Amino acid sequence: MSSELFESCASFAPSPGQEAEGDPWELPRKNPLVFLAEDQDEMRSLIADALQDEGYDVVPIADGQRLRAMLRAADLAVREPPDLLITGVCLPGGNGLDALAELRTRDPFVPAIVITAFGDPASHARARRLGAATVLDKPFPPEELVARVQRLLPPPSEDVAAPL
Amino acid sequence: MSSPGASLRILLAEHELDLRALLAEGLEEAGYGVTAVRDGVALLRSIDGCAGLLEALPDLVVTDVNMPGLSGLDAVALARETIPDVPVLVITASGDEALREQAARVGACAVLAKPFPLESLLALVGRIVAGVARDPSLASPPDSALFVPGGAR
């Protein structure tokens, strides 16, 4: 059995793309890093594409539990911390504002943008209390979000594909 | 076969199906109780499902690193809320120094680089659980002596 295991493991190096969707953690990087937590696949892809087109590195995150795990890992220096957090409020597996609140106990300064689905005043108020720089109500055009991000982050390198 | 860990529960997170099955089978044959999951999210869900039922929490977590959606280290970073003292063994195809440092930061007590023979995993698991049995404090912070790049020593 051990020899079979050894042989099966021999080709087990992660294949390209096996890492988390769009996760640039393993790549040489010099552009601002955005954690994007949004549960709607189409919306997440639209926003991620728009930000990546502008040269930002984006980690797409589909649920609140993953968001909390990645933020905790960043706090432990297991992964690079985000320069900006963009999060929805009602995420499967955990509330985005709860994740932001937890983040604030460790990092009071990282900028955050909160996306709300219903324009709920309570969510707006809590997001502001948690230091969100912007609260956006859906629907909004991706370019509006990109404009907000550009106000919060330094511009990405012009040569976004260049290695370090 | 003897059962060195007859009452010990291992939570195994490995993305690759065949390898997961092989490792689970080998650990079960060695006498451990094994819960095998496919990725970091499932690892967290398994631990969350055990929360409040302390007798069902794993005695050891064995996890891959690169898994879709949520890496093993990300998952362990969050799982530490629930299992602060449970030892973690990281199995990885990229066991370089940076990875070992990252594993240490989430409290992993050992790193085993793929590929490895099953015997190496069993030997390392045996050392970890024996150490925990002797001294429970071993499980909390990472023990550099147990970091084993490239296989059990």
Short mmCIF file of C-alpha atoms in Angstrom, two decimals:
data_model
loop_
_atom_site.label_atom_id
_atom_site.label_comp_id
_atom_site.label_asym_id
_atom_site.label_seq_id
_atom_site.Cartn_x
_atom_site.Cartn_y
_atom_site.Cartn_z
CA MET A 1 0.00 0.00 0.00
CA SER A 2 2.75 2.39 0.82
CA SER A 3 4.29 2.12 -2.61
CA GLU A 4 0.91 2.77 -4.22
CA LEU A 5 0.50 5.77 -1.99
CA PHE A 6 3.93 7.02 -2.84
CA GLU A 7 3.25 6.73 -6.55
CA SER A 8 -0.13 8.37 -6.26
CA CYS A 9 1.43 11.25 -4.38
CA ALA A 10 4.26 11.71 -6.83
CA SER A 11 2.06 13.59 -9.24
CA PHE A 12 0.13 15.44 -6.59
CA ALA A 13 1.71 18.85 -6.90
CA PRO A 14 -1.12 21.38 -7.18
CA SER A 15 -2.13 21.86 -10.75
CA PRO A 16 -2.45 25.36 -12.14
CA GLY A 17 -5.74 26.84 -11.04
CA GLN A 18 -6.22 24.40 -8.20
CA GLU A 19 -5.88 27.16 -5.64
CA ALA A 20 -8.86 29.17 -4.56
CA GLU A 21 -10.64 30.88 -7.40
CA GLY A 22 -8.56 33.82 -8.51
CA ASP A 23 -6.49 33.71 -5.37
CA PRO A 24 -3.26 35.58 -6.12
CA TRP A 25 -1.64 34.52 -2.87
CA GLU A 26 1.00 32.43 -4.56
CA LEU A 27 1.80 34.99 -7.24
CA PRO A 28 4.41 37.73 -7.10
CA ARG A 29 2.32 40.79 -6.45
CA LYS A 30 2.80 44.50 -6.06
CA ASN A 31 -0.68 45.84 -6.61
CA PRO A 32 -3.28 46.62 -3.96
CA LEU A 33 -5.03 43.50 -2.72
CA VAL A 34 -8.82 43.45 -2.41
CA PHE A 35 -10.83 40.84 -0.51
CA LEU A 36 -14.21 40.69 -2.24
CA ALA A 37 -16.94 38.85 -0.31
CA GLU A 38 -20.16 38.61 -2.32
CA ASP A 39 -22.43 35.61 -2.48
CA GLN A 40 -24.04 36.26 -5.86
CA ASP A 41 -21.78 34.60 -8.40
CA GLU A 42 -22.56 36.95 -11.28
CA MET A 43 -22.14 40.07 -9.19
CA ARG A 44 -18.91 38.77 -7.69
CA SER A 45 -17.50 38.00 -11.12
CA LEU A 46 -18.53 41.38 -12.52
CA ILE A 47 -16.90 43.27 -9.68
CA ALA A 48 -13.79 41.10 -9.65
CA ASP A 49 -13.34 41.49 -13.41
CA ALA A 50 -13.81 45.25 -13.23
CA LEU A 51 -11.24 45.61 -10.46
CA GLN A 52 -8.78 43.26 -12.10
CA ASP A 53 -9.13 45.20 -15.34
CA GLU A 54 -7.93 48.24 -13.38
CA GLY A 55 -4.95 46.31 -12.09
CA TYR A 56 -6.08 45.38 -8.60
CA ASP A 57 -5.47 41.92 -7.22
CA VAL A 58 -8.73 40.41 -6.07
CA VAL A 59 -9.50 37.45 -3.83
CA PRO A 60 -13.12 36.48 -4.56
CA ILE A 61 -14.90 35.00 -1.53
CA ALA A 62 -18.35 33.45 -1.73
CA ASP A 63 -19.45 33.18 1.89
CA GLY A 64 -19.00 34.63 5.32
CA GLN A 65 -17.19 31.68 6.82
CA ARG A 66 -14.49 31.82 4.16
CA LEU A 67 -14.23 35.55 4.66
CA ARG A 68 -13.65 35.16 8.38
CA ALA A 69 -11.16 32.35 7.81
CA MET A 70 -9.17 34.37 5.29
CA LEU A 71 -9.17 37.45 7.49
CA ARG A 72 -8.03 35.38 10.44
CA ALA A 73 -5.32 33.76 8.31
CA ALA A 74 -4.20 37.22 7.20
CA ASP A 75 -4.05 38.33 10.83
CA LEU A 76 -1.80 35.36 11.58
CA ALA A 77 0.40 36.25 8.59
CA VAL A 78 -0.56 33.02 6.89
CA ARG A 79 -1.75 35.01 3.90
CA GLU A 80 -1.25 38.58 2.85
CA PRO A 81 -3.70 41.00 4.48
CA PRO A 82 -6.05 42.92 2.21
CA ASP A 83 -5.53 46.57 1.42
CA LEU A 84 -9.30 46.85 1.06
CA LEU A 85 -12.27 44.77 2.10
CA ILE A 86 -15.44 44.78 0.02
CA THR A 87 -18.22 42.76 1.58
CA GLY A 88 -21.89 42.09 1.27
CA VAL A 89 -24.00 41.97 4.40
CA CYS A 90 -26.10 38.81 4.20
CA LEU A 91 -23.65 36.12 3.21
CA PRO A 92 -24.20 32.38 3.56
CA GLY A 93 -22.18 31.08 6.46
CA GLY A 94 -21.83 34.42 8.20
CA ASN A 95 -22.73 38.09 8.13
CA GLY A 96 -20.28 40.38 6.34
CA LEU A 97 -20.71 43.08 8.98
CA ASP A 98 -19.87 40.58 11.70
CA ALA A 99 -16.68 39.73 9.82
CA LEU A 100 -15.89 43.44 9.51
CA ALA A 101 -16.52 43.92 13.22
CA GLU A 102 -14.11 41.10 14.00
CA LEU A 103 -11.57 42.60 11.64
CA ARG A 104 -11.89 45.97 13.37
CA THR A 105 -10.77 44.43 16.67
CA ARG A 106 -7.45 43.67 15.00
CA ASP A 107 -7.16 46.36 12.34
CA PRO A 108 -9.06 49.60 12.84
CA PHE A 109 -7.68 51.20 9.70
CA VAL A 110 -8.05 48.91 6.69
CA PRO A 111 -10.62 50.57 4.39
CA ALA A 112 -13.89 48.79 3.79
CA ILE A 113 -16.77 49.06 1.35
CA VAL A 114 -20.06 47.45 2.29
CA ILE A 115 -22.60 46.33 -0.29
CA THR A 116 -26.22 46.07 0.81
CA ALA A 117 -29.02 44.35 -1.04
CA PHE A 118 -31.98 46.24 0.34
CA GLY A 119 -30.63 49.57 1.49
CA ASP A 120 -31.47 48.55 5.02
CA PRO A 121 -30.93 51.62 7.27
CA ALA A 122 -29.74 49.48 10.17
CA SER A 123 -27.06 47.88 7.98
CA HIS A 124 -26.01 51.31 6.75
CA ALA A 125 -25.71 52.60 10.28
CA ARG A 126 -23.78 49.58 11.53
CA ALA A 127 -21.46 49.67 8.52
CA ARG A 128 -20.69 53.31 9.23
CA ARG A 129 -20.09 52.58 12.89
CA LEU A 130 -17.62 49.92 11.81
CA GLY A 131 -15.75 52.46 9.76
CA ALA A 132 -16.92 51.52 6.30
CA ALA A 133 -15.75 54.24 3.93
CA THR A 134 -18.61 53.58 1.55
CA VAL A 135 -21.95 51.78 1.68
CA LEU A 136 -23.37 50.91 -1.72
CA ASP A 137 -26.93 49.74 -2.33
CA LYS A 138 -27.55 47.23 -5.06
CA PRO A 139 -27.97 47.54 -7.91
CA PHE A 140 -25.03 49.66 -8.92
CA PRO A 141 -22.81 49.68 -11.98
CA PRO A 142 -19.40 48.06 -11.43
CA GLU A 143 -17.71 51.25 -12.60
CA GLU A 144 -19.22 53.10 -9.64
CA LEU A 145 -17.61 50.63 -7.28
CA VAL A 146 -14.32 50.87 -9.15
CA ALA A 147 -14.43 54.67 -8.76
CA ARG A 148 -14.94 54.28 -5.01
CA VAL A 149 -12.07 51.83 -4.80
CA GLN A 150 -9.80 54.20 -6.70
CA ARG A 151 -10.47 56.88 -4.10
CA LEU A 152 -9.42 54.54 -1.31
CA LEU A 153 -6.38 52.78 -2.72
CA PRO A 154 -3.18 53.84 -4.40
CA PRO A 155 -3.18 53.25 -8.13
CA PRO A 156 -1.98 49.85 -9.27
CA SER A 157 1.21 49.60 -11.21
CA GLU A 158 0.76 50.39 -14.88
CA ASP A 159 2.50 47.17 -15.79
CA VAL A 160 0.16 44.94 -13.85
CA ALA A 161 1.58 41.74 -15.30
CA ALA A 162 5.18 42.47 -14.40
CA PRO A 163 6.70 40.19 -11.77
CA LEU A 164 8.40 41.61 -8.71
CA MET B 1 -3.76 -5.01 13.43
CA SER B 2 -3.06 -3.38 16.76
CA SER B 3 -5.00 -0.22 17.55
CA PRO B 4 -2.66 2.40 18.94
CA GLY B 5 -5.29 5.05 18.69
CA ALA B 6 -8.43 3.07 19.22
CA SER B 7 -10.28 5.94 20.86
CA LEU B 8 -8.62 8.77 18.97
CA ARG B 9 -10.44 10.69 16.29
CA ILE B 10 -8.67 12.21 13.31
CA LEU B 11 -10.20 14.81 11.04
CA LEU B 12 -8.59 14.46 7.63
CA ALA B 13 -8.95 17.18 4.98
CA GLU B 14 -7.54 16.25 1.60
CA HIS B 15 -8.80 17.49 -1.73
CA GLU B 16 -7.65 14.63 -3.94
CA LEU B 17 -10.16 11.83 -3.76
CA ASP B 18 -7.85 8.85 -4.22
CA LEU B 19 -5.29 10.14 -1.77
CA ARG B 20 -7.99 10.98 0.75
CA ALA B 21 -9.34 7.46 0.53
CA LEU B 22 -5.89 5.92 0.86
CA LEU B 23 -4.95 8.00 3.87
CA ALA B 24 -8.31 7.44 5.55
CA GLU B 25 -8.07 3.71 5.00
CA GLY B 26 -4.52 3.57 6.33
CA LEU B 27 -5.39 5.56 9.45
CA GLU B 28 -8.48 3.48 10.09
CA GLU B 29 -6.49 0.27 9.72
CA ALA B 30 -4.10 1.68 12.32
CA GLY B 31 -7.01 1.98 14.69
CA TYR B 32 -7.94 5.62 14.48
CA GLY B 33 -11.42 6.91 13.92
CA VAL B 34 -11.32 9.02 10.78
CA THR B 35 -13.62 11.70 9.42
CA ALA B 36 -12.46 12.55 5.91
CA VAL B 37 -13.48 15.78 4.18
CA ARG B 38 -12.57 17.27 0.84
CA ASP B 39 -11.67 20.90 1.54
CA GLY B 40 -11.22 23.66 4.08
CA VAL B 41 -14.88 24.61 4.19
CA ALA B 42 -15.87 21.03 4.96
CA LEU B 43 -13.16 20.93 7.63
CA LEU B 44 -14.66 23.99 9.31
CA ARG B 45 -18.18 22.62 9.01
CA SER B 46 -17.12 19.36 10.59
CA ILE B 47 -15.54 21.16 13.53
CA ASP B 48 -18.47 23.52 13.89
CA GLY B 49 -20.77 20.52 13.87
CA CYS B 50 -18.82 19.14 16.80
CA ALA B 51 -18.89 22.40 18.75
CA GLY B 52 -20.73 21.92 21.97
CA LEU B 53 -20.18 18.18 21.83
CA LEU B 54 -16.67 18.11 23.16
CA GLU B 55 -16.43 14.35 23.10
CA ALA B 56 -16.84 14.43 19.34
CA LEU B 57 -14.15 17.00 18.59
CA PRO B 58 -11.15 15.55 16.76
CA ASP B 59 -8.02 14.64 18.67
CA LEU B 60 -5.88 15.45 15.66
CA VAL B 61 -6.42 17.36 12.42
CA VAL B 62 -4.52 16.26 9.34
CA THR B 63 -4.95 18.73 6.51
CA ASP B 64 -3.75 19.46 3.04
CA VAL B 65 -2.94 23.10 2.23
CA ASN B 66 -3.96 23.83 -1.34
CA MET B 67 -7.63 23.05 -1.63
CA PRO B 68 -10.31 24.81 -3.67
CA GLY B 69 -12.22 27.60 -2.03
CA LEU B 70 -10.50 27.65 1.32
CA SER B 71 -7.02 26.41 2.07
CA GLY B 72 -6.24 24.10 4.94
CA LEU B 73 -4.27 26.84 6.71
CA ASP B 74 -7.08 29.36 6.31
CA ALA B 75 -9.50 26.85 7.75
CA VAL B 76 -7.26 25.98 10.69
CA ALA B 77 -6.71 29.68 11.39
CA LEU B 78 -10.43 30.07 11.99
CA ALA B 79 -10.93 26.64 13.54
CA ARG B 80 -8.55 27.61 16.33
CA GLU B 81 -11.50 29.43 17.90
CA THR B 82 -13.09 26.04 18.50
CA ILE B 83 -10.09 23.74 18.81
CA PRO B 84 -7.31 25.87 20.28
CA ASP B 85 -5.39 22.89 21.65
CA VAL B 86 -5.93 20.20 19.05
CA PRO B 87 -2.69 19.32 17.25
CA VAL B 88 -2.61 19.87 13.52
CA LEU B 89 -0.48 17.97 11.03
CA VAL B 90 -0.10 19.66 7.66
CA ILE B 91 0.50 17.56 4.56
CA THR B 92 1.57 19.52 1.54
CA ALA B 93 3.16 19.27 -1.87
CA SER B 94 4.96 22.55 -1.29
CA GLY B 95 6.70 22.08 2.03
CA ASP B 96 9.15 24.94 1.75
CA GLU B 97 10.31 27.11 4.62
CA ALA B 98 7.66 29.77 4.03
CA LEU B 99 4.93 27.17 4.20
CA ARG B 100 6.33 25.74 7.43
CA GLU B 101 6.37 29.21 8.95
CA GLN B 102 2.76 29.75 7.91
CA ALA B 103 1.81 26.39 9.35
CA ALA B 104 3.49 27.29 12.62
CA ARG B 105 1.49 30.50 12.81
CA VAL B 106 -1.77 28.56 12.90
CA GLY B 107 -0.36 26.27 15.56
CA ALA B 108 0.46 23.27 13.40
CA CYS B 109 2.82 20.89 15.17
CA ALA B 110 4.19 19.15 12.10
CA VAL B 111 4.50 19.44 8.35
CA LEU B 112 4.82 16.37 6.16
CA ALA B 113 5.85 16.96 2.57
CA LYS B 114 4.23 15.00 -0.24
CA PRO B 115 4.93 12.53 -1.56
CA PHE B 116 5.34 10.36 1.49
CA PRO B 117 4.86 6.69 2.26
CA LEU B 118 1.91 5.87 4.43
CA GLU B 119 4.27 4.56 7.09
CA SER B 120 5.72 8.05 7.51
CA LEU B 121 2.31 9.51 8.15
CA LEU B 122 1.41 6.77 10.62
CA ALA B 123 4.71 7.16 12.44
CA LEU B 124 4.30 10.91 12.69
CA VAL B 125 0.70 10.65 13.81
CA GLY B 126 1.80 8.14 16.43
CA ARG B 127 4.47 10.52 17.71
CA ILE B 128 2.05 13.42 17.87
CA VAL B 129 -0.70 11.57 19.70
CA ALA B 130 1.83 9.97 22.04
CA GLY B 131 3.26 13.39 22.81
CA VAL B 132 -0.15 14.82 23.43
CA ALA B 133 -0.97 11.90 25.68
CA ARG B 134 2.19 12.54 27.70
CA ASP B 135 1.90 16.29 27.76
CA PRO B 136 -1.28 17.99 26.61
CA SER B 137 0.51 21.35 26.47
CA LEU B 138 2.40 20.02 23.47
CA ALA B 139 -0.63 20.61 21.36
CA SER B 140 -1.06 24.32 21.94
CA PRO B 141 1.92 26.10 20.47
CA PRO B 142 3.83 24.58 17.57
CA ASP B 143 6.69 22.40 18.67
CA SER B 144 9.60 23.01 16.35
CA ALA B 145 11.06 19.64 17.20
CA LEU B 146 8.07 18.04 15.60
CA PHE B 147 8.37 19.92 12.38
CA VAL B 148 9.37 17.26 9.94
CA PRO B 149 9.92 18.50 6.42
CA GLY B 150 10.16 15.66 3.98
CA GLY B 151 8.96 12.88 6.22
CA ALA B 152 8.95 11.45 9.71
CA ARG B 153 12.27 11.16 11.46
#
